Amino acid sequence: GGQDFDRATALCFALELQRAAAALQQGIDTARGMDHVGLPADGPVSASDVVDYARRISYTTFAPVGYVPGAPLHGMMPPAPQDEHFHASHLARHAAEVRARNEAHAAREQVAAEARKAASSGEAPPIETIIKLLSTWKPGQPWPAGIPPPPPGWKPGDPLHIG
């Protein structure tokens, strides 16, 4: 009687352990496909590798011991990435670069629009506008609108007399 119960309990425990091992291996296989995880390419993974990885990501997966929502955090990380993590990310850096490019493009377009407006009314744009437009011009690009064209035979690097 008692031996049968122990044998049945051991069998249930063994089956549960086998399912847990399979689920853990599936998680490891999935993690190998992600760029942010540094696990060996093939073969078994040691328990210390799994524990090391779990420690590295633990602050994002569950609340630390003693964490009370809304309480001040002294010496512990909250259970999710914070603003400083997002601001230090590659995505935030890329967004800042895109924003800077868009702002620079909008500023160039505004200067060009002012120069076109001045040219259409027959007056030469201010010298600061001309310098700003010509400083971004590169050979092969169309000549900036609103600026008088260079004299025949002029080549990049030659002096340009405006006015």
PDB file of C-alpha atoms in Angstrom:
ATOM      1  CA  GLY A   1       0.000   0.000   0.000  1.00  0.00           C
ATOM      2  CA  GLY A   2       2.528   2.659   1.164  1.00  0.00           C
ATOM      3  CA  GLN A   3       5.107   1.628  -1.415  1.00  0.00           C
ATOM      4  CA  ASP A   4       2.575   1.951  -4.236  1.00  0.00           C
ATOM      5  CA  PHE A   5       1.730   5.464  -3.081  1.00  0.00           C
ATOM      6  CA  ASP A   6       5.438   6.450  -2.928  1.00  0.00           C
ATOM      7  CA  ARG A   7       6.035   4.917  -6.347  1.00  0.00           C
ATOM      8  CA  ALA A   8       3.030   6.807  -7.807  1.00  0.00           C
ATOM      9  CA  THR A   9       4.185  10.050  -6.176  1.00  0.00           C
ATOM     10  CA  ALA A  10       7.709   9.576  -7.534  1.00  0.00           C
ATOM     11  CA  LEU A  11       6.335   8.852 -10.997  1.00  0.00           C
ATOM     12  CA  CYS A  12       4.180  12.012 -10.922  1.00  0.00           C
ATOM     13  CA  PHE A  13       7.145  14.006  -9.710  1.00  0.00           C
ATOM     14  CA  ALA A  14       9.371  12.552 -12.467  1.00  0.00           C
ATOM     15  CA  LEU A  15       6.796  13.396 -15.145  1.00  0.00           C
ATOM     16  CA  GLU A  16       6.413  16.944 -13.786  1.00  0.00           C
ATOM     17  CA  LEU A  17      10.205  17.343 -13.726  1.00  0.00           C
ATOM     18  CA  GLN A  18      10.457  16.082 -17.298  1.00  0.00           C
ATOM     19  CA  ARG A  19       7.782  18.601 -18.439  1.00  0.00           C
ATOM     20  CA  ALA A  20       9.575  21.418 -16.623  1.00  0.00           C
ATOM     21  CA  ALA A  21      12.897  20.462 -18.246  1.00  0.00           C
ATOM     22  CA  ALA A  22      11.253  20.413 -21.690  1.00  0.00           C
ATOM     23  CA  ALA A  23       9.653  23.823 -21.087  1.00  0.00           C
ATOM     24  CA  LEU A  24      12.963  25.243 -19.878  1.00  0.00           C
ATOM     25  CA  GLN A  25      14.764  23.857 -22.926  1.00  0.00           C
ATOM     26  CA  GLN A  26      12.093  25.360 -25.193  1.00  0.00           C
ATOM     27  CA  GLY A  27      12.612  28.741 -23.487  1.00  0.00           C
ATOM     28  CA  ILE A  28      16.365  28.473 -23.972  1.00  0.00           C
ATOM     29  CA  ASP A  29      15.926  27.560 -27.637  1.00  0.00           C
ATOM     30  CA  THR A  30      13.665  30.567 -28.108  1.00  0.00           C
ATOM     31  CA  ALA A  31      16.145  32.829 -26.299  1.00  0.00           C
ATOM     32  CA  ARG A  32      18.981  31.683 -28.579  1.00  0.00           C
ATOM     33  CA  GLY A  33      17.096  33.222 -31.512  1.00  0.00           C
ATOM     34  CA  MET A  34      17.052  36.656 -29.856  1.00  0.00           C
ATOM     35  CA  ASP A  35      19.983  39.004 -30.326  1.00  0.00           C
ATOM     36  CA  HIS A  36      20.141  40.224 -26.730  1.00  0.00           C
ATOM     37  CA  VAL A  37      20.902  36.834 -25.225  1.00  0.00           C
ATOM     38  CA  GLY A  38      24.437  35.484 -25.210  1.00  0.00           C
ATOM     39  CA  LEU A  39      23.973  31.716 -24.971  1.00  0.00           C
ATOM     40  CA  PRO A  40      26.016  29.009 -26.653  1.00  0.00           C
ATOM     41  CA  ALA A  41      24.835  28.304 -30.194  1.00  0.00           C
ATOM     42  CA  ASP A  42      24.162  24.586 -29.719  1.00  0.00           C
ATOM     43  CA  GLY A  43      24.264  21.912 -27.098  1.00  0.00           C
ATOM     44  CA  PRO A  44      23.233  21.853 -23.496  1.00  0.00           C
ATOM     45  CA  VAL A  45      23.185  24.985 -21.387  1.00  0.00           C
ATOM     46  CA  SER A  46      24.518  24.792 -17.865  1.00  0.00           C
ATOM     47  CA  ALA A  47      22.341  25.677 -14.922  1.00  0.00           C
ATOM     48  CA  SER A  48      24.756  28.484 -14.013  1.00  0.00           C
ATOM     49  CA  ASP A  49      24.184  30.069 -17.472  1.00  0.00           C
ATOM     50  CA  VAL A  50      20.430  30.006 -16.918  1.00  0.00           C
ATOM     51  CA  VAL A  51      20.726  31.403 -13.398  1.00  0.00           C
ATOM     52  CA  ASP A  52      23.118  34.136 -14.606  1.00  0.00           C
ATOM     53  CA  TYR A  53      20.679  35.140 -17.358  1.00  0.00           C
ATOM     54  CA  ALA A  54      17.752  35.103 -14.903  1.00  0.00           C
ATOM     55  CA  ARG A  55      19.644  37.416 -12.549  1.00  0.00           C
ATOM     56  CA  ARG A  56      20.430  39.842 -15.388  1.00  0.00           C
ATOM     57  CA  ILE A  57      16.797  40.180 -16.431  1.00  0.00           C
ATOM     58  CA  SER A  58      15.128  39.723 -13.045  1.00  0.00           C
ATOM     59  CA  TYR A  59      14.528  43.428 -12.425  1.00  0.00           C
ATOM     60  CA  THR A  60      12.229  43.480 -15.452  1.00  0.00           C
ATOM     61  CA  THR A  61      10.360  40.263 -14.773  1.00  0.00           C
ATOM     62  CA  PHE A  62       9.123  40.567 -11.206  1.00  0.00           C
ATOM     63  CA  ALA A  63       9.051  42.922  -8.274  1.00  0.00           C
ATOM     64  CA  PRO A  64      11.952  42.709  -5.823  1.00  0.00           C
ATOM     65  CA  VAL A  65      11.389  41.283  -2.357  1.00  0.00           C
ATOM     66  CA  GLY A  66       9.622  43.847  -0.198  1.00  0.00           C
ATOM     67  CA  TYR A  67       8.543  46.039  -3.125  1.00  0.00           C
ATOM     68  CA  VAL A  68       5.317  47.928  -2.404  1.00  0.00           C
ATOM     69  CA  PRO A  69       3.772  49.823  -5.349  1.00  0.00           C
ATOM     70  CA  GLY A  70       4.100  53.563  -4.833  1.00  0.00           C
ATOM     71  CA  ALA A  71       6.653  53.282  -2.022  1.00  0.00           C
ATOM     72  CA  PRO A  72      10.002  55.073  -2.487  1.00  0.00           C
ATOM     73  CA  LEU A  73      12.724  52.825  -3.904  1.00  0.00           C
ATOM     74  CA  HIS A  74      15.852  52.797  -1.793  1.00  0.00           C
ATOM     75  CA  GLY A  75      18.563  50.558  -3.186  1.00  0.00           C
ATOM     76  CA  MET A  76      16.327  48.467  -5.446  1.00  0.00           C
ATOM     77  CA  MET A  77      15.202  48.626  -9.021  1.00  0.00           C
ATOM     78  CA  PRO A  78      11.490  48.800  -9.866  1.00  0.00           C
ATOM     79  CA  PRO A  79      10.026  45.813 -11.725  1.00  0.00           C
ATOM     80  CA  ALA A  80      10.148  47.418 -15.188  1.00  0.00           C
ATOM     81  CA  PRO A  81      12.595  49.429 -17.337  1.00  0.00           C
ATOM     82  CA  GLN A  82      12.613  53.085 -16.317  1.00  0.00           C
ATOM     83  CA  ASP A  83      12.976  56.311 -18.312  1.00  0.00           C
ATOM     84  CA  GLU A  84      16.763  56.298 -17.964  1.00  0.00           C
ATOM     85  CA  HIS A  85      16.863  52.832 -19.559  1.00  0.00           C
ATOM     86  CA  PHE A  86      14.738  54.004 -22.474  1.00  0.00           C
ATOM     87  CA  HIS A  87      16.745  57.234 -22.905  1.00  0.00           C
ATOM     88  CA  ALA A  88      19.981  55.226 -23.064  1.00  0.00           C
ATOM     89  CA  SER A  89      18.627  52.803 -25.673  1.00  0.00           C
ATOM     90  CA  HIS A  90      19.545  52.525 -29.344  1.00  0.00           C
ATOM     91  CA  LEU A  91      15.968  53.399 -30.287  1.00  0.00           C
ATOM     92  CA  ALA A  92      16.102  56.685 -28.356  1.00  0.00           C
ATOM     93  CA  ARG A  93      19.466  57.545 -29.963  1.00  0.00           C
ATOM     94  CA  HIS A  94      18.028  56.808 -33.414  1.00  0.00           C
ATOM     95  CA  ALA A  95      14.917  58.904 -32.714  1.00  0.00           C
ATOM     96  CA  ALA A  96      17.128  61.844 -31.647  1.00  0.00           C
ATOM     97  CA  GLU A  97      19.161  61.564 -34.864  1.00  0.00           C
ATOM     98  CA  VAL A  98      15.997  61.476 -36.988  1.00  0.00           C
ATOM     99  CA  ARG A  99      14.572  64.461 -35.104  1.00  0.00           C
ATOM    100  CA  ALA A 100      17.814  66.439 -35.616  1.00  0.00           C
ATOM    101  CA  ARG A 101      17.851  65.606 -39.356  1.00  0.00           C
ATOM    102  CA  ASN A 102      14.214  66.649 -39.728  1.00  0.00           C
ATOM    103  CA  GLU A 103      14.815  69.922 -37.863  1.00  0.00           C
ATOM    104  CA  ALA A 104      17.868  70.703 -40.024  1.00  0.00           C
ATOM    105  CA  HIS A 105      15.900  69.914 -43.185  1.00  0.00           C
ATOM    106  CA  ALA A 106      13.013  72.148 -42.071  1.00  0.00           C
ATOM    107  CA  ALA A 107      15.439  74.989 -41.298  1.00  0.00           C
ATOM    108  CA  ARG A 108      17.064  74.659 -44.760  1.00  0.00           C
ATOM    109  CA  GLU A 109      13.641  74.627 -46.400  1.00  0.00           C
ATOM    110  CA  GLN A 110      12.609  77.770 -44.523  1.00  0.00           C
ATOM    111  CA  VAL A 111      15.788  79.603 -45.584  1.00  0.00           C
ATOM    112  CA  ALA A 112      15.283  78.474 -49.196  1.00  0.00           C
ATOM    113  CA  ALA A 113      11.636  79.607 -49.127  1.00  0.00           C
ATOM    114  CA  GLU A 114      12.681  83.047 -47.852  1.00  0.00           C
ATOM    115  CA  ALA A 115      15.303  83.287 -50.605  1.00  0.00           C
ATOM    116  CA  ARG A 116      12.761  82.288 -53.293  1.00  0.00           C
ATOM    117  CA  LYS A 117      10.312  84.858 -51.958  1.00  0.00           C
ATOM    118  CA  ALA A 118      12.980  87.575 -52.034  1.00  0.00           C
ATOM    119  CA  ALA A 119      14.080  86.562 -55.548  1.00  0.00           C
ATOM    120  CA  SER A 120      10.516  86.550 -56.890  1.00  0.00           C
ATOM    121  CA  SER A 121      10.021  90.104 -55.630  1.00  0.00           C
ATOM    122  CA  GLY A 122      13.175  91.172 -57.485  1.00  0.00           C
ATOM    123  CA  GLU A 123      15.374  91.818 -54.484  1.00  0.00           C
ATOM    124  CA  ALA A 124      18.506  89.910 -53.507  1.00  0.00           C
ATOM    125  CA  PRO A 125      18.207  87.914 -50.295  1.00  0.00           C
ATOM    126  CA  PRO A 126      20.298  89.053 -47.323  1.00  0.00           C
ATOM    127  CA  ILE A 127      23.940  87.934 -47.456  1.00  0.00           C
ATOM    128  CA  GLU A 128      23.411  85.730 -44.348  1.00  0.00           C
ATOM    129  CA  THR A 129      20.718  83.787 -46.224  1.00  0.00           C
ATOM    130  CA  ILE A 130      22.968  83.400 -49.260  1.00  0.00           C
ATOM    131  CA  ILE A 131      25.837  82.130 -47.109  1.00  0.00           C
ATOM    132  CA  LYS A 132      23.550  79.704 -45.259  1.00  0.00           C
ATOM    133  CA  LEU A 133      22.174  78.269 -48.519  1.00  0.00           C
ATOM    134  CA  LEU A 134      25.551  78.036 -50.258  1.00  0.00           C
ATOM    135  CA  SER A 135      27.241  76.440 -47.235  1.00  0.00           C
ATOM    136  CA  THR A 136      24.942  73.401 -47.567  1.00  0.00           C
ATOM    137  CA  TRP A 137      25.135  73.226 -51.380  1.00  0.00           C
ATOM    138  CA  LYS A 138      27.276  70.480 -52.886  1.00  0.00           C
ATOM    139  CA  PRO A 139      28.396  70.023 -56.517  1.00  0.00           C
ATOM    140  CA  GLY A 140      25.849  67.997 -58.447  1.00  0.00           C
ATOM    141  CA  GLN A 141      22.901  69.421 -56.509  1.00  0.00           C
ATOM    142  CA  PRO A 142      20.588  71.985 -58.130  1.00  0.00           C
ATOM    143  CA  TRP A 143      21.632  75.580 -57.499  1.00  0.00           C
ATOM    144  CA  PRO A 144      19.793  76.977 -54.441  1.00  0.00           C
ATOM    145  CA  ALA A 145      16.580  78.776 -55.389  1.00  0.00           C
ATOM    146  CA  GLY A 146      16.583  82.535 -54.910  1.00  0.00           C
ATOM    147  CA  ILE A 147      20.348  82.968 -55.311  1.00  0.00           C
ATOM    148  CA  PRO A 148      21.683  84.516 -58.508  1.00  0.00           C
ATOM    149  CA  PRO A 149      23.354  81.849 -60.675  1.00  0.00           C
ATOM    150  CA  PRO A 150      27.152  81.780 -60.871  1.00  0.00           C
ATOM    151  CA  PRO A 151      28.841  83.360 -63.917  1.00  0.00           C
ATOM    152  CA  PRO A 152      29.498  81.169 -66.977  1.00  0.00           C
ATOM    153  CA  GLY A 153      32.641  79.056 -66.501  1.00  0.00           C
ATOM    154  CA  TRP A 154      32.464  79.169 -62.709  1.00  0.00           C
ATOM    155  CA  LYS A 155      33.593  75.944 -60.970  1.00  0.00           C
ATOM    156  CA  PRO A 156      33.224  74.910 -57.315  1.00  0.00           C
ATOM    157  CA  GLY A 157      36.175  76.355 -55.415  1.00  0.00           C
ATOM    158  CA  ASP A 158      36.324  79.509 -57.574  1.00  0.00           C
ATOM    159  CA  PRO A 159      35.438  82.758 -55.777  1.00  0.00           C
ATOM    160  CA  LEU A 160      31.810  83.790 -56.076  1.00  0.00           C
ATOM    161  CA  HIS A 161      31.025  87.499 -56.287  1.00  0.00           C
ATOM    162  CA  ILE A 162      27.508  88.251 -55.127  1.00  0.00           C
ATOM    163  CA  GLY A 163      25.923  91.685 -55.110  1.00  0.00           C
TER     164      GLY A 163
END
